[in-house]
């Protein structure tokens, strides 16, 4: 979705060699010390931290080993990460499963960015009520943001578990933003209803995130994707690229202490040796374009996510007008994925490069920036047509 919603080719007045804000945001809050980065021996730090406070997820959560749903494999968590061993032990002793306890305890490996005095009090001065600790825990969550964030149930609002999808960039118009939100919500419903298996090893997901920020990634980059989205539910999945769930081929190692108060699960990446990319009919993972991922790939026998979402719409029992509006919104997603409509980042880059005042030195002058913003405002308000970006109908004079 970063590639599909790319909209930040300009940073601090310079035209950059990327289309997305993601790494810029992650670097802006990266406060790791030399020890935490691995540049100096561990003396005071709890362990080596591979990522910034903001970044891609460290590990997946999934059902236990006795579950009948075999789509999740612990070995998908194939990347090194550090978590607080004290917090992990407390949760394990309280009955929290291994994956969830490690997921939560990794939050406590870093200090808070800030904490107000009110938040640290056990009682609220105004109401006299005792804090249940949720607001304090939410602060830890807020100081450690990933491309997908998990929030526990709120005892005050009585809401359930919440998942926040963080990697979309804001678009120019309300119509675009609504279309992407619609797609994400519908896709989440489809995943639950059809029990789609979208798991990739974490290492592959990290590579996808890096590629997605490249210039014009939606048309020029390939991304790792699972070929068969409907397999793995009964444990019968097999073929080249399959990561062994156990036995002699298992690369899962027990956690080992890294420093005082820190633990790091050591995991290899077995998929690097046996992806089977050369066998599109049997490979578990294949490299596809955004268009192939969303609209499908007959060559690799991949069913596109948009195709699955569209097939799900009739089962929702919507009124005809409501379903047609959803389908109309998804047309924008389809056209962006296919390249018939460009991304906002591509439009902005082309505008700057074609501006008569641009000197092709990456510097976006105030004049160029002003003209671009005025043009974008006119497009958003419907005064200027940009058919390469949006199919906008100009108002009748």
Coordinates of C-alpha atoms in Angstrom, one line a residue:
X1 CA 0.0 0.0 0.0
X2 CA 3.0 2.3 0.4
X3 CA 3.7 2.0 -3.3
X4 CA 0.1 2.4 -4.3
X5 CA -0.4 5.6 -2.1
X6 CA 3.0 7.1 -2.6
X7 CA 2.8 10.9 -2.2
X8 CA 6.0 12.3 -0.7
X9 CA 8.8 12.7 -3.3
X10 CA 9.8 16.1 -1.8
X11 CA 11.4 16.4 1.6
X12 CA 12.7 19.6 3.1
X13 CA 12.8 21.4 -0.2
X14 CA 14.6 18.6 -2.2
X15 CA 13.3 16.2 -4.8
X16 CA 14.5 12.8 -3.4
X17 CA 15.1 9.4 -4.9
X18 CA 12.1 7.9 -3.2
X19 CA 8.3 8.4 -3.4
X20 CA 7.3 7.6 0.2
X21 CA 7.7 9.2 3.6
X22 CA 8.1 5.9 5.5
X23 CA 11.9 5.8 6.1
X24 CA 12.0 9.6 6.7
X25 CA 9.5 9.2 9.5
X26 CA 11.3 6.2 10.9
X27 CA 14.6 8.1 10.9
X28 CA 13.1 11.2 12.5
X29 CA 12.4 9.3 15.7
X30 CA 15.4 6.9 15.7
X31 CA 17.0 7.6 19.1
X32 CA 19.0 4.3 19.4
X33 CA 22.4 4.7 21.1
X34 CA 25.7 3.3 19.6
X35 CA 25.3 0.2 21.8
X36 CA 21.7 -0.3 20.7
X37 CA 22.8 0.0 17.1
X38 CA 25.5 -2.5 17.6
X39 CA 28.4 0.0 17.0
X40 CA 29.7 -0.4 20.6
X41 CA 29.9 -3.3 23.1
X42 CA 26.8 -3.7 25.3
X43 CA 27.4 -2.2 28.8
X44 CA 24.3 -0.2 29.8
X45 CA 21.9 -0.9 26.9
X46 CA 19.5 -3.9 27.2
X47 CA 20.3 -5.2 23.8
X48 CA 20.8 -4.5 20.1
X49 CA 17.8 -2.9 18.4
X50 CA 17.5 -3.7 14.7
X51 CA 14.9 -1.0 14.0
X52 CA 13.8 2.5 15.0
X53 CA 10.9 3.2 17.2
X54 CA 8.8 3.6 14.0
X55 CA 9.3 0.8 11.5
X56 CA 8.0 -2.5 10.2
X57 CA 6.7 -5.1 12.6
X58 CA 9.1 -7.3 14.5
X59 CA 7.0 -10.5 14.7
X60 CA 3.7 -12.0 13.8
X61 CA 1.0 -13.2 16.2
X62 CA -0.7 -16.4 15.4
X63 CA -2.6 -19.4 16.8
X64 CA -0.9 -21.9 19.0
X65 CA 0.7 -25.2 17.9
X66 CA -2.5 -27.2 18.6
X67 CA -4.7 -25.0 16.4
X68 CA -6.3 -26.6 13.3
X69 CA -5.5 -23.4 11.4
X70 CA -2.1 -24.2 9.9
X71 CA -1.6 -21.0 7.9
X72 CA 0.6 -19.5 10.6
X73 CA 4.1 -20.8 11.1
X74 CA 6.3 -19.5 13.9
X75 CA 9.3 -19.6 11.5
X76 CA 7.8 -16.7 9.6
X77 CA 9.2 -14.7 12.5
X78 CA 12.7 -15.1 11.0
X79 CA 14.2 -11.8 12.0
X80 CA 16.3 -10.9 15.1
X81 CA 14.6 -8.6 17.7
X82 CA 15.1 -7.8 21.3
X83 CA 12.5 -7.8 24.1
X84 CA 12.5 -7.2 27.9
X85 CA 12.9 -10.6 29.6
X86 CA 11.5 -9.4 32.9
X87 CA 8.2 -8.3 31.3
X88 CA 8.1 -11.5 29.2
X89 CA 8.5 -13.7 32.3
X90 CA 5.7 -11.9 34.1
X91 CA 3.3 -12.3 31.2
X92 CA 4.2 -16.0 30.6
X93 CA 3.6 -16.7 34.3
X94 CA 0.2 -15.0 34.0
X95 CA -0.8 -17.3 31.2
X96 CA 0.0 -15.2 28.2
X97 CA 1.2 -17.3 25.2
X98 CA 4.8 -17.0 24.0
X99 CA 4.3 -15.0 20.8
X100 CA 2.0 -12.4 22.4
X101 CA 4.2 -12.0 25.5
X102 CA 7.3 -11.4 23.4
X103 CA 5.3 -9.0 21.2
X104 CA 4.3 -6.9 24.2
X105 CA 7.6 -7.1 26.1
X106 CA 9.6 -5.7 23.2
X107 CA 7.8 -2.4 23.9
X108 CA 9.6 -2.1 27.2
X109 CA 13.1 -2.4 25.8
X110 CA 12.9 1.3 25.0
X111 CA 12.3 4.4 27.2
X112 CA 9.2 6.5 26.8
X113 CA 9.4 9.5 24.6
X114 CA 7.6 11.5 27.2
X115 CA 5.1 11.0 30.0
X116 CA 3.0 13.7 31.6
X117 CA 2.8 14.0 35.4
X118 CA -1.0 13.3 35.2
X119 CA -0.4 10.0 33.4
X120 CA 2.1 8.8 36.0
X121 CA -0.3 9.4 38.9
X122 CA -2.2 6.4 40.3
X123 CA -5.3 8.6 40.9
X124 CA -6.9 11.3 38.8
X125 CA -6.8 14.6 40.8
X126 CA -10.2 15.7 39.3
X127 CA -12.2 12.5 39.8
X128 CA -10.2 10.7 42.4
X129 CA -10.6 7.5 40.4
X130 CA -7.7 5.0 40.3
X131 CA -5.9 4.4 37.0
X132 CA -6.1 0.9 35.6
X133 CA -2.8 1.4 33.8
X134 CA -4.3 1.4 30.3
X135 CA -3.4 5.0 29.5
X136 CA 0.1 4.4 30.6
X137 CA 0.4 1.3 28.4
X138 CA -1.1 3.2 25.5
X139 CA 1.8 5.6 25.8
X140 CA 4.3 2.8 25.3
X141 CA 2.3 1.8 22.2
X142 CA 2.3 5.3 20.9
X143 CA 6.1 5.6 21.3
X144 CA 6.6 2.4 19.3
X145 CA 4.7 2.4 16.0
X146 CA 4.8 -0.2 13.3
X147 CA 3.3 -0.5 9.9
X148 CA 0.5 -2.5 11.6
X149 CA -0.3 -1.8 15.2
X150 CA -2.3 -3.9 17.7
X151 CA -4.3 -2.3 20.5
X152 CA -5.8 -4.3 23.4
X153 CA -9.5 -3.9 24.4
X154 CA -10.4 -0.7 26.3
X155 CA -12.1 -1.3 29.6
X156 CA -13.7 2.2 29.6
X157 CA -15.1 2.2 26.0
X158 CA -15.6 -1.6 26.1
X159 CA -14.1 -1.8 22.6
X160 CA -12.5 -5.0 21.4
X161 CA -9.0 -5.7 20.0
X162 CA -8.1 -3.1 17.4
X163 CA -5.7 -3.2 14.4
X164 CA -4.4 0.0 12.9
X165 CA -3.0 0.0 9.4
X166 CA -0.3 2.6 9.3
X167 CA 1.4 2.5 5.9
X168 CA -1.0 4.5 3.8
X169 CA -0.1 8.0 2.8
X170 CA -2.7 10.8 2.7
X171 CA -4.1 11.5 -0.8
X172 CA -5.0 14.7 -2.5
X173 CA -8.8 14.3 -2.5
X174 CA -11.5 13.0 -0.1
X175 CA -12.5 10.6 -2.9
X176 CA -9.1 9.0 -3.0
X177 CA -8.8 8.7 0.8
X178 CA -12.3 7.2 1.0
X179 CA -11.4 4.6 -1.7
X180 CA -8.3 3.4 0.1
X181 CA -10.1 3.2 3.4
X182 CA -12.9 1.3 1.8
X183 CA -10.5 -1.2 0.2
X184 CA -8.6 -1.8 3.5
X185 CA -11.9 -2.3 5.4
X186 CA -13.3 -4.7 2.8
X187 CA -10.0 -6.6 2.6
X188 CA -10.0 -7.1 6.4
X189 CA -13.5 -8.6 6.1
X190 CA -12.5 -10.8 3.2
X191 CA -9.4 -12.1 5.2
X192 CA -11.7 -13.1 8.1
X193 CA -14.5 -14.5 5.9
X194 CA -12.4 -16.5 3.5
X195 CA -9.6 -17.1 6.0
X196 CA -7.0 -15.9 3.5
X197 CA -3.4 -16.9 4.2
X198 CA -1.3 -13.8 3.5
X199 CA 1.7 -14.6 5.7
X200 CA 5.2 -13.9 4.4
X201 CA 8.5 -14.3 6.4
X202 CA 9.2 -11.1 8.2
X203 CA 12.5 -10.7 6.2
X204 CA 10.5 -10.7 2.9
X205 CA 8.0 -8.2 4.3
X206 CA 11.0 -5.9 5.2
X207 CA 12.3 -6.2 1.6
X208 CA 8.8 -5.3 0.3
X209 CA 8.7 -2.2 2.4
X210 CA 12.1 -1.1 1.2
X211 CA 11.1 -1.6 -2.5
X212 CA 7.8 0.1 -2.1
X213 CA 9.5 3.4 -1.4
X214 CA 11.4 3.5 -4.6
X215 CA 10.6 5.9 -7.4
X216 CA 7.5 4.7 -9.3
X217 CA 7.5 1.5 -7.4
X218 CA 3.9 0.7 -8.3
X219 CA 5.0 0.1 -11.9
X220 CA 8.7 -0.7 -11.7
X221 CA 9.2 -2.9 -8.6
X222 CA 8.5 -6.5 -7.8
X223 CA 7.2 -7.6 -4.4
X224 CA 7.2 -11.0 -2.6
X225 CA 3.7 -12.4 -2.4
X226 CA 2.1 -15.7 -1.5
X227 CA 1.0 -17.5 -4.6
X228 CA -1.9 -19.5 -3.0
X229 CA -3.9 -17.4 -0.6
X230 CA -6.4 -20.2 0.2
X231 CA -3.9 -22.8 1.3
X232 CA -2.5 -23.6 4.8
X233 CA -5.8 -23.9 6.6
X234 CA -5.6 -27.7 6.9
X235 CA -1.8 -28.2 7.0
X236 CA -1.7 -29.8 3.5
X237 CA 0.3 -27.1 1.8
X238 CA 3.5 -28.2 0.2
X239 CA 5.9 -27.4 -2.6
X240 CA 9.2 -25.5 -3.2
X241 CA 9.5 -22.5 -0.9
X242 CA 7.6 -24.1 1.9
X243 CA 9.2 -23.3 5.3
X244 CA 9.2 -26.5 7.4
X245 CA 7.1 -26.5 10.5
X246 CA 9.4 -28.8 12.3
X247 CA 11.7 -31.8 12.0
X248 CA 15.2 -31.7 10.6
X249 CA 14.6 -28.7 8.4
X250 CA 13.4 -26.5 11.2
X251 CA 15.5 -23.3 11.8
X252 CA 13.8 -22.4 15.0
X253 CA 16.1 -21.9 18.0
X254 CA 15.3 -21.2 21.6
X255 CA 15.7 -17.7 22.9
X256 CA 19.0 -16.8 24.4
X257 CA 20.0 -14.0 26.7
X258 CA 21.8 -11.0 25.0
X259 CA 22.3 -8.6 27.9
X260 CA 21.0 -7.8 31.3
X261 CA 17.2 -7.8 31.1
X262 CA 17.0 -8.5 27.4
X263 CA 16.3 -11.6 25.3
X264 CA 16.7 -12.0 21.6
X265 CA 15.2 -15.0 19.6
X266 CA 17.8 -16.1 17.1
X267 CA 16.2 -17.1 13.8
X268 CA 17.6 -17.9 10.4
X269 CA 15.9 -17.2 7.1
X270 CA 15.5 -20.6 5.4
X271 CA 13.4 -19.3 2.6
X272 CA 16.5 -17.6 1.0
X273 CA 17.8 -20.9 -0.3
X274 CA 14.6 -22.5 -1.6
X275 CA 12.1 -19.9 -2.8
X276 CA 11.4 -21.8 -6.0
X277 CA 10.8 -18.6 -7.9
X278 CA 11.7 -20.4 -11.1
X279 CA 8.6 -22.7 -10.8
X280 CA 5.6 -20.4 -10.8
X281 CA 3.1 -23.3 -10.6
X282 CA 4.5 -24.6 -7.3
X283 CA 6.5 -21.8 -5.6
X284 CA 5.0 -20.7 -2.3
X285 CA 6.3 -17.2 -2.8
X286 CA 6.6 -15.3 -6.1
X287 CA 7.7 -11.8 -7.0
X288 CA 4.9 -9.9 -8.5
X289 CA 4.0 -6.3 -9.6
X290 CA 1.4 -4.3 -7.7
X291 CA -0.9 -4.8 -10.6
X292 CA -0.5 -8.6 -10.4
X293 CA -1.0 -8.6 -6.6
X294 CA -4.2 -6.7 -6.8
X295 CA -5.6 -7.6 -10.2
X296 CA -4.2 -11.1 -10.5
X297 CA -1.5 -13.0 -12.5
X298 CA -2.5 -15.8 -14.8
X299 CA 1.2 -16.6 -15.4
X300 CA 1.7 -17.3 -11.7
X301 CA -1.9 -18.5 -11.1
X302 CA -2.4 -15.8 -8.5
X303 CA -5.9 -14.5 -7.7
X304 CA -5.8 -10.8 -7.3
X305 CA -6.9 -9.2 -4.0
X306 CA -9.3 -6.9 -5.8
X307 CA -10.9 -9.8 -7.6
X308 CA -11.5 -11.5 -4.2
X309 CA -12.9 -8.4 -2.7
X310 CA -15.3 -7.8 -5.6
X311 CA -16.5 -11.4 -5.4
X312 CA -17.2 -10.8 -1.7
X313 CA -19.4 -7.7 -2.2
X314 CA -22.7 -9.6 -3.1
X315 CA -22.5 -11.6 0.1
X316 CA -22.8 -8.4 2.2
X317 CA -26.4 -7.9 1.3
X318 CA -26.1 -4.2 0.5
X319 CA -28.6 -2.1 -1.4
X320 CA -27.8 -1.8 -5.1
X321 CA -26.8 1.9 -4.9
X322 CA -24.4 1.2 -2.0
X323 CA -22.7 -1.7 -3.7
X324 CA -22.3 0.2 -6.9
X325 CA -20.6 3.1 -4.9
X326 CA -18.2 0.6 -3.4
X327 CA -17.4 -0.8 -6.8
X328 CA -16.9 2.7 -8.2
X329 CA -14.4 3.4 -5.4
X330 CA -12.5 0.2 -6.1
X331 CA -12.1 1.2 -9.8
X332 CA -9.7 3.9 -8.6
X333 CA -7.6 1.3 -6.8
X334 CA -7.6 -1.0 -9.9
X335 CA -6.5 1.8 -12.2
X336 CA -3.7 3.0 -9.9
X337 CA -2.4 -0.6 -9.6
X338 CA -2.5 -1.1 -13.4
X339 CA -0.7 2.2 -14.0
X340 CA -3.6 3.8 -15.9
X341 CA -3.6 6.4 -13.2
X342 CA -0.4 7.6 -11.7
X343 CA 0.3 8.1 -8.0
X344 CA 0.4 11.5 -6.4
X345 CA 4.2 11.2 -6.0
X346 CA 4.6 10.6 -9.7
X347 CA 2.4 13.6 -10.6
X348 CA 4.4 15.9 -8.2
X349 CA 7.8 14.6 -9.5
X350 CA 6.7 15.2 -13.1
X351 CA 5.4 18.7 -12.3
X352 CA 8.7 19.7 -10.7
X353 CA 10.8 18.3 -13.4
X354 CA 8.8 20.0 -16.1
X355 CA 8.6 23.4 -14.4
X356 CA 10.6 26.1 -16.3
X357 CA 12.3 27.3 -13.1
X358 CA 13.6 23.8 -12.0
X359 CA 17.3 23.5 -12.6
X360 CA 17.5 19.7 -12.3
X361 CA 19.6 19.9 -9.2
X362 CA 17.0 18.4 -6.8
X363 CA 16.3 21.8 -5.3
X364 CA 12.6 22.6 -5.2
X365 CA 12.5 26.4 -5.1
X366 CA 9.8 28.4 -3.3
X367 CA 8.4 29.4 -6.8
X368 CA 8.2 25.8 -8.0
X369 CA 6.7 24.7 -4.7
X370 CA 4.1 27.5 -4.7
X371 CA 3.0 26.8 -8.3
X372 CA 2.7 23.1 -7.5
X373 CA 0.6 23.7 -4.4
X374 CA -1.7 26.1 -6.3
X375 CA -2.2 23.6 -9.1
X376 CA -2.9 20.8 -6.6
X377 CA -5.4 22.9 -4.8
X378 CA -7.2 23.7 -8.2
X379 CA -7.3 19.9 -8.9
X380 CA -8.7 19.1 -5.5
X381 CA -11.4 21.7 -6.0
X382 CA -12.2 20.6 -9.5
X383 CA -11.1 23.7 -11.3
X384 CA -8.2 21.9 -13.2
X385 CA -8.5 18.5 -14.7
X386 CA -5.7 16.0 -14.2
X387 CA -6.8 12.8 -16.1
X388 CA -3.4 11.1 -15.5
X389 CA -4.1 11.4 -11.7
X390 CA -7.9 11.5 -11.4
X391 CA -10.9 11.2 -13.6
X392 CA -12.3 14.6 -12.5
X393 CA -15.4 16.0 -14.1
X394 CA -15.1 19.8 -14.4
X395 CA -18.1 21.8 -13.0
X396 CA -20.5 23.3 -15.5
X397 CA -19.8 27.1 -15.8

